Amino acid sequence: MTVDRLPFFDEGQVRAVLSYDDLIPVIRQALMDFSAGRAVQPLRTVMSLAAHTGWFAVMPAVYRGVMGAKMVTFYPGNADKGMHTHQAVIQLFRADTGEPVAIMDGRLITEMRTAAVSAVAVDLLAPVDAKVLGILGSGVQARSHVQALSRVRKFEEIRVWSRMDGNARRFAEEVGAQVTTAEEAVSGADVVLTLTSSPEPVLFGRWLKKDAMVCAIGAVTPNRRELDDEAMRGAVVVESREAALREPGDILLAKAEVSAEIGELLQGKQLDRRDRPVVFKSVGIAIEDIASAKLVYDRISGGDSGKY
């Protein structure tokens, strides 16, 4: 593939071929492969853009015959402007020759792979009979998570809170949820999602029941957190220990202990819950993006990039 013929797949093309039914198994396998050492992935490089209150990150990985990188921006203030907080592109290369094979929009991939990772975690760690879902946040990730989690659990009640009340009410109408306070959304819930851009805790451990499962998604930089210290005393599960001990304020500010990587648990490692909630702290790692992009490329090209 020569550079002058390099295809670009826009968001519409990505959306046409990417489904949660296909993506969730791919993400599950990628997380297992990562923890088993079957992928190459350095920590992402993050550059702060203080003048614009944003971040720019580069996330490379080599996985199953392809290598690539996602270049992603995070601008929390975009939410107040009606814009996406995350924007991204992904570049794929052949691992054997280094030739570029495709560029694709990465915003939707970021959205969907994040929710797919949570679905994998909920399927493994949440009570099998989970009935009540509490959601803190009402943006893009709230919608994608409801779609993805519907593949692994059948919730009978969904509660939602957001600091943006109008958004919360529109989202609640879309998914058949009830708008509540943050405490009411969490109290008694079997599964709790934190999907906000808040720089300080919105979920407090005293609200959680002992067998609850939390997916903490929104805070991924060292100075931001969504959970308080008490919540972070639950059994903490992460995608990558290395990333978890360098990046998220939820772990760093609470000095929380990491119990396991999700990939280790998927391969049979036992989690010591000790009669406490489980917190899956997700920061997003490059192998998730490259595995998702590989799936998109294979679907569109009609081949199998794994042969590379």
Coordinates of C-alpha atoms in Angstrom, one line a residue:
M1 CA 0.0 0.0 0.0
T2 CA 1.6 3.3 -1.1
V3 CA 1.0 6.4 0.9
D4 CA -0.8 8.2 -2.0
R5 CA -3.4 5.5 -2.1
L6 CA -3.8 5.2 1.7
P7 CA -7.5 4.8 2.5
F8 CA -9.2 7.0 5.1
F9 CA -12.3 5.5 6.8
D10 CA -14.6 8.2 8.2
E11 CA -16.9 7.9 11.1
G12 CA -19.8 6.8 8.9
Q13 CA -17.8 3.9 7.5
V14 CA -16.6 2.9 10.9
R15 CA -20.2 3.0 12.3
A16 CA -21.4 0.8 9.4
V17 CA -19.1 -2.1 10.3
L18 CA -18.6 -1.9 14.0
S19 CA -21.1 -3.5 16.4
Y20 CA -21.0 -4.4 20.1
D21 CA -21.8 -8.0 19.3
D22 CA -18.5 -8.2 17.4
L23 CA -16.5 -5.7 19.4
I24 CA -17.0 -7.1 22.9
P25 CA -15.4 -10.5 22.2
V26 CA -12.5 -8.8 20.4
I27 CA -11.9 -6.5 23.4
R28 CA -12.1 -9.4 25.8
Q29 CA -9.4 -11.3 23.9
A30 CA -7.2 -8.2 23.6
L31 CA -7.3 -7.6 27.4
M32 CA -6.3 -11.2 28.0
D33 CA -3.5 -11.0 25.4
F34 CA -2.3 -7.8 27.0
S35 CA -2.0 -9.2 30.5
A36 CA -0.4 -12.4 29.1
G37 CA 2.3 -10.3 27.4
R38 CA 1.2 -11.1 23.8
A39 CA 1.2 -7.5 22.8
V40 CA 3.7 -4.6 22.7
Q41 CA 2.3 -1.4 24.3
P42 CA 4.3 1.4 25.9
L43 CA 2.6 4.0 28.1
R44 CA 0.9 6.7 26.1
T45 CA 2.5 10.1 25.8
V46 CA 0.3 12.9 27.0
M47 CA 0.8 16.6 26.4
S48 CA -1.1 19.2 28.4
L49 CA -2.5 22.2 26.5
A50 CA -3.0 24.6 29.4
A51 CA -4.0 27.5 27.2
H52 CA -7.0 25.5 26.0
T53 CA -7.6 23.3 29.1
G54 CA -7.0 20.2 27.0
W55 CA -4.8 17.2 26.5
F56 CA -3.3 15.6 23.4
A57 CA -2.1 12.0 23.6
V58 CA -0.4 9.4 21.4
M59 CA -1.2 5.8 22.1
P60 CA 0.9 3.2 20.1
A61 CA 0.7 -0.6 20.2
V62 CA 1.6 -3.7 18.2
Y63 CA -1.0 -6.5 18.2
R64 CA -1.9 -9.5 16.0
G65 CA 0.1 -8.6 13.0
V66 CA -0.6 -4.9 12.9
M67 CA 0.9 -1.9 14.6
G68 CA -0.6 1.5 15.0
A69 CA -1.2 4.5 17.1
K70 CA -4.2 6.6 18.1
M71 CA -3.8 10.3 18.3
V72 CA -6.5 11.6 20.6
T73 CA -7.5 15.0 22.2
F74 CA -9.5 15.5 25.3
Y75 CA -11.1 18.9 25.9
P76 CA -13.5 18.7 28.8
G77 CA -14.9 22.2 28.2
N78 CA -16.3 21.0 24.8
A79 CA -19.2 19.5 26.7
D80 CA -20.5 23.0 27.5
K81 CA -20.2 23.9 23.8
G82 CA -22.2 21.0 22.5
M83 CA -19.1 19.4 21.1
H84 CA -17.4 16.0 21.6
T85 CA -14.9 16.1 24.4
H86 CA -12.8 13.4 22.7
Q87 CA -11.5 13.6 19.0
A88 CA -9.2 11.1 17.5
V89 CA -7.6 9.5 14.4
I90 CA -6.0 6.0 14.2
Q91 CA -3.2 5.0 11.9
L92 CA -2.5 1.3 11.1
F93 CA 0.7 -0.2 9.7
R94 CA 1.8 -3.7 8.7
A95 CA 3.9 -5.1 11.5
D96 CA 6.2 -7.1 9.2
T97 CA 7.1 -4.3 6.7
G98 CA 6.1 -1.1 8.5
E99 CA 3.9 0.0 5.5
P100 CA 0.9 2.1 6.4
V101 CA -2.4 0.4 5.5
A102 CA -5.2 2.8 6.6
I103 CA -6.1 5.9 8.6
M104 CA -9.5 6.0 10.2
D105 CA -11.6 8.3 12.4
G106 CA -11.0 7.3 16.0
R107 CA -13.8 9.2 17.8
L108 CA -16.4 6.5 17.4
I109 CA -13.9 3.8 18.1
T110 CA -12.9 5.5 21.3
E111 CA -16.6 5.7 22.3
M112 CA -17.5 2.1 21.5
R113 CA -14.3 0.4 22.7
T114 CA -14.6 2.2 26.1
A115 CA -18.1 0.9 26.5
A116 CA -17.1 -2.6 25.3
V117 CA -14.3 -2.7 27.9
S118 CA -16.9 -1.9 30.6
A119 CA -19.2 -4.6 29.3
V120 CA -16.4 -7.1 29.5
A121 CA -15.7 -6.0 33.1
V122 CA -19.4 -6.0 34.1
D123 CA -19.9 -9.5 32.6
L124 CA -17.1 -10.8 34.7
L125 CA -17.4 -8.9 37.9
A126 CA -21.0 -7.8 38.4
P127 CA -23.6 -10.0 40.1
V128 CA -25.2 -12.3 37.6
D129 CA -28.6 -11.2 38.7
A130 CA -27.8 -7.5 38.6
K131 CA -31.1 -5.6 38.1
V132 CA -30.4 -1.9 39.0
L133 CA -28.0 0.3 37.1
G134 CA -26.9 3.7 38.4
I135 CA -25.4 6.2 36.0
L136 CA -23.6 9.4 36.9
G137 CA -23.3 11.3 33.7
S138 CA -25.5 11.8 30.7
G139 CA -23.2 12.3 27.7
V140 CA -21.9 10.2 24.8
Q141 CA -20.5 7.5 27.1
A142 CA -23.7 7.1 29.0
R143 CA -25.5 6.2 25.8
S144 CA -22.9 3.9 24.6
H145 CA -22.6 2.1 27.9
V146 CA -26.3 1.4 28.1
Q147 CA -26.1 -0.1 24.6
A148 CA -23.0 -2.2 25.4
L149 CA -24.1 -3.4 28.8
S150 CA -27.4 -4.5 27.4
R151 CA -25.4 -7.3 25.8
V152 CA -24.3 -8.7 29.1
R153 CA -27.0 -7.9 31.7
K154 CA -30.7 -7.2 31.7
F155 CA -31.3 -4.3 34.0
E156 CA -34.9 -3.7 35.2
E157 CA -34.2 -0.2 36.6
I158 CA -31.9 2.5 35.4
R159 CA -31.2 5.7 37.4
V160 CA -29.3 8.7 36.1
W161 CA -27.9 11.8 37.6
S162 CA -26.0 14.6 35.8
R163 CA -25.0 18.1 36.6
M164 CA -26.6 19.0 33.3
D165 CA -30.2 18.4 34.2
G166 CA -31.6 19.0 30.7
N167 CA -29.2 16.4 29.2
A168 CA -30.1 14.0 32.0
R169 CA -33.8 14.2 31.3
R170 CA -33.3 13.8 27.5
F171 CA -31.1 10.8 28.1
A172 CA -33.5 9.3 30.7
E173 CA -36.3 9.5 28.2
E174 CA -34.2 7.8 25.5
V175 CA -33.3 4.8 27.6
G176 CA -36.3 4.5 30.0
A177 CA -34.4 5.7 33.1
Q178 CA -35.4 7.7 36.1
V179 CA -33.6 11.1 36.9
T180 CA -32.5 11.2 40.5
T181 CA -29.9 12.7 42.8
A182 CA -26.4 11.3 42.6
E183 CA -26.9 9.5 46.0
E184 CA -30.2 8.0 44.9
A185 CA -28.7 6.8 41.6
V186 CA -26.0 4.9 43.5
S187 CA -27.7 3.7 46.7
G188 CA -28.7 0.1 46.3
A189 CA -27.5 -0.1 42.7
D190 CA -25.9 -3.4 41.6
V191 CA -23.8 -1.7 38.9
V192 CA -22.7 2.0 39.0
L193 CA -21.1 3.9 36.1
T194 CA -19.2 7.2 36.6
L195 CA -19.0 8.9 33.2
T196 CA -18.5 12.6 34.0
S197 CA -15.9 15.2 33.3
S198 CA -15.9 16.2 37.0
P199 CA -12.4 17.0 38.5
E200 CA -13.6 16.1 42.0
P201 CA -15.6 13.1 43.5
V202 CA -19.2 12.6 42.5
L203 CA -19.4 9.1 44.0
F204 CA -18.9 8.4 47.7
G205 CA -18.1 5.0 49.1
R206 CA -20.8 5.3 51.8
W207 CA -23.4 5.2 49.1
L208 CA -22.3 1.8 47.7
K209 CA -23.7 -1.6 48.8
K210 CA -21.1 -4.2 49.6
D211 CA -21.6 -6.3 46.5
A212 CA -21.8 -3.4 44.1
M213 CA -19.7 -3.2 41.0
V214 CA -18.4 0.3 39.8
C215 CA -17.1 1.2 36.4
A216 CA -15.1 4.4 36.9
I217 CA -14.5 5.9 33.4
G218 CA -14.5 9.6 33.4
A219 CA -11.3 10.7 35.2
V220 CA -8.1 9.7 33.4
T221 CA -5.6 12.3 34.4
P222 CA -3.6 12.5 37.6
N223 CA -5.4 15.6 39.0
R224 CA -9.0 14.5 38.3
R225 CA -11.1 12.0 40.2
E226 CA -14.7 10.8 40.3
L227 CA -14.6 8.5 43.4
D228 CA -13.7 9.4 47.0
D229 CA -11.1 7.6 49.1
E230 CA -13.7 5.3 50.7
A231 CA -15.0 4.1 47.3
M232 CA -11.4 3.4 46.2
R233 CA -11.0 1.1 49.2
G234 CA -13.0 -1.5 47.2
A235 CA -11.2 -4.2 45.2
V236 CA -9.6 -2.2 42.4
V237 CA -9.3 -3.8 39.0
V238 CA -7.6 -2.1 36.1
E239 CA -6.6 -2.7 32.4
S240 CA -2.9 -2.1 33.0
R241 CA -1.1 -1.8 36.3
E242 CA 1.6 0.4 34.7
A243 CA -0.9 2.9 33.4
A244 CA -3.0 2.7 36.5
L245 CA -0.1 3.7 38.7
R246 CA 0.9 6.6 36.5
E247 CA -2.2 8.2 35.1
P248 CA -5.6 8.3 37.0
G249 CA -6.3 10.6 39.9
D250 CA -8.8 8.1 41.3
I251 CA -6.0 5.8 42.1
L252 CA -3.1 8.2 42.7
L253 CA -4.9 10.7 44.9
A254 CA -6.6 7.9 47.0
K255 CA -3.3 5.9 47.1
A256 CA -5.5 3.0 46.2
E257 CA -4.1 -0.6 45.9
V258 CA -4.6 -2.3 42.6
S259 CA -5.8 -5.9 43.1
A260 CA -5.6 -7.2 39.5
E261 CA -5.7 -6.5 35.8
I262 CA -8.9 -7.4 34.2
G263 CA -7.0 -9.6 31.7
E264 CA -5.6 -11.7 34.6
L265 CA -9.1 -12.3 36.0
L266 CA -10.4 -13.2 32.5
Q267 CA -7.7 -15.9 32.5
G268 CA -8.7 -17.4 35.8
K269 CA -6.9 -15.4 38.5
Q270 CA -9.1 -15.0 41.6
L271 CA -10.1 -11.6 43.0
D272 CA -10.0 -11.0 46.7
R273 CA -13.2 -9.0 47.3
R274 CA -13.2 -9.3 51.1
D275 CA -16.9 -8.3 51.3
R276 CA -16.5 -5.0 49.6
P277 CA -17.4 -3.4 46.3
V278 CA -15.4 -3.9 43.1
V279 CA -14.1 -0.8 41.3
F280 CA -13.0 -1.3 37.7
K281 CA -10.9 1.8 37.0
S282 CA -10.6 2.2 33.3
V283 CA -8.2 4.6 31.7
G284 CA -8.3 3.2 28.1
I285 CA -5.2 1.6 26.7
A286 CA -3.8 1.5 23.1
I287 CA -4.4 -2.2 22.5
E288 CA -8.1 -1.6 22.8
D289 CA -7.9 1.0 20.0
I290 CA -5.7 -1.1 17.7
A291 CA -7.7 -4.2 18.2
S292 CA -10.9 -2.2 17.4
A293 CA -9.2 -0.5 14.4
K294 CA -8.0 -3.9 13.1
L295 CA -11.6 -5.2 13.3
V296 CA -12.8 -2.2 11.3
Y297 CA -10.1 -2.6 8.7
D298 CA -10.8 -6.3 8.3
R299 CA -14.5 -5.7 7.9
I300 CA -14.1 -2.9 5.3
S301 CA -11.2 -4.5 3.3
G302 CA -12.8 -8.0 3.4
G303 CA -9.6 -9.5 4.5
D304 CA -7.7 -10.4 7.7
S305 CA -4.9 -8.0 8.6
G306 CA -3.7 -10.7 11.1
K307 CA -1.9 -12.3 8.2
Y308 CA 0.6 -9.4 8.3

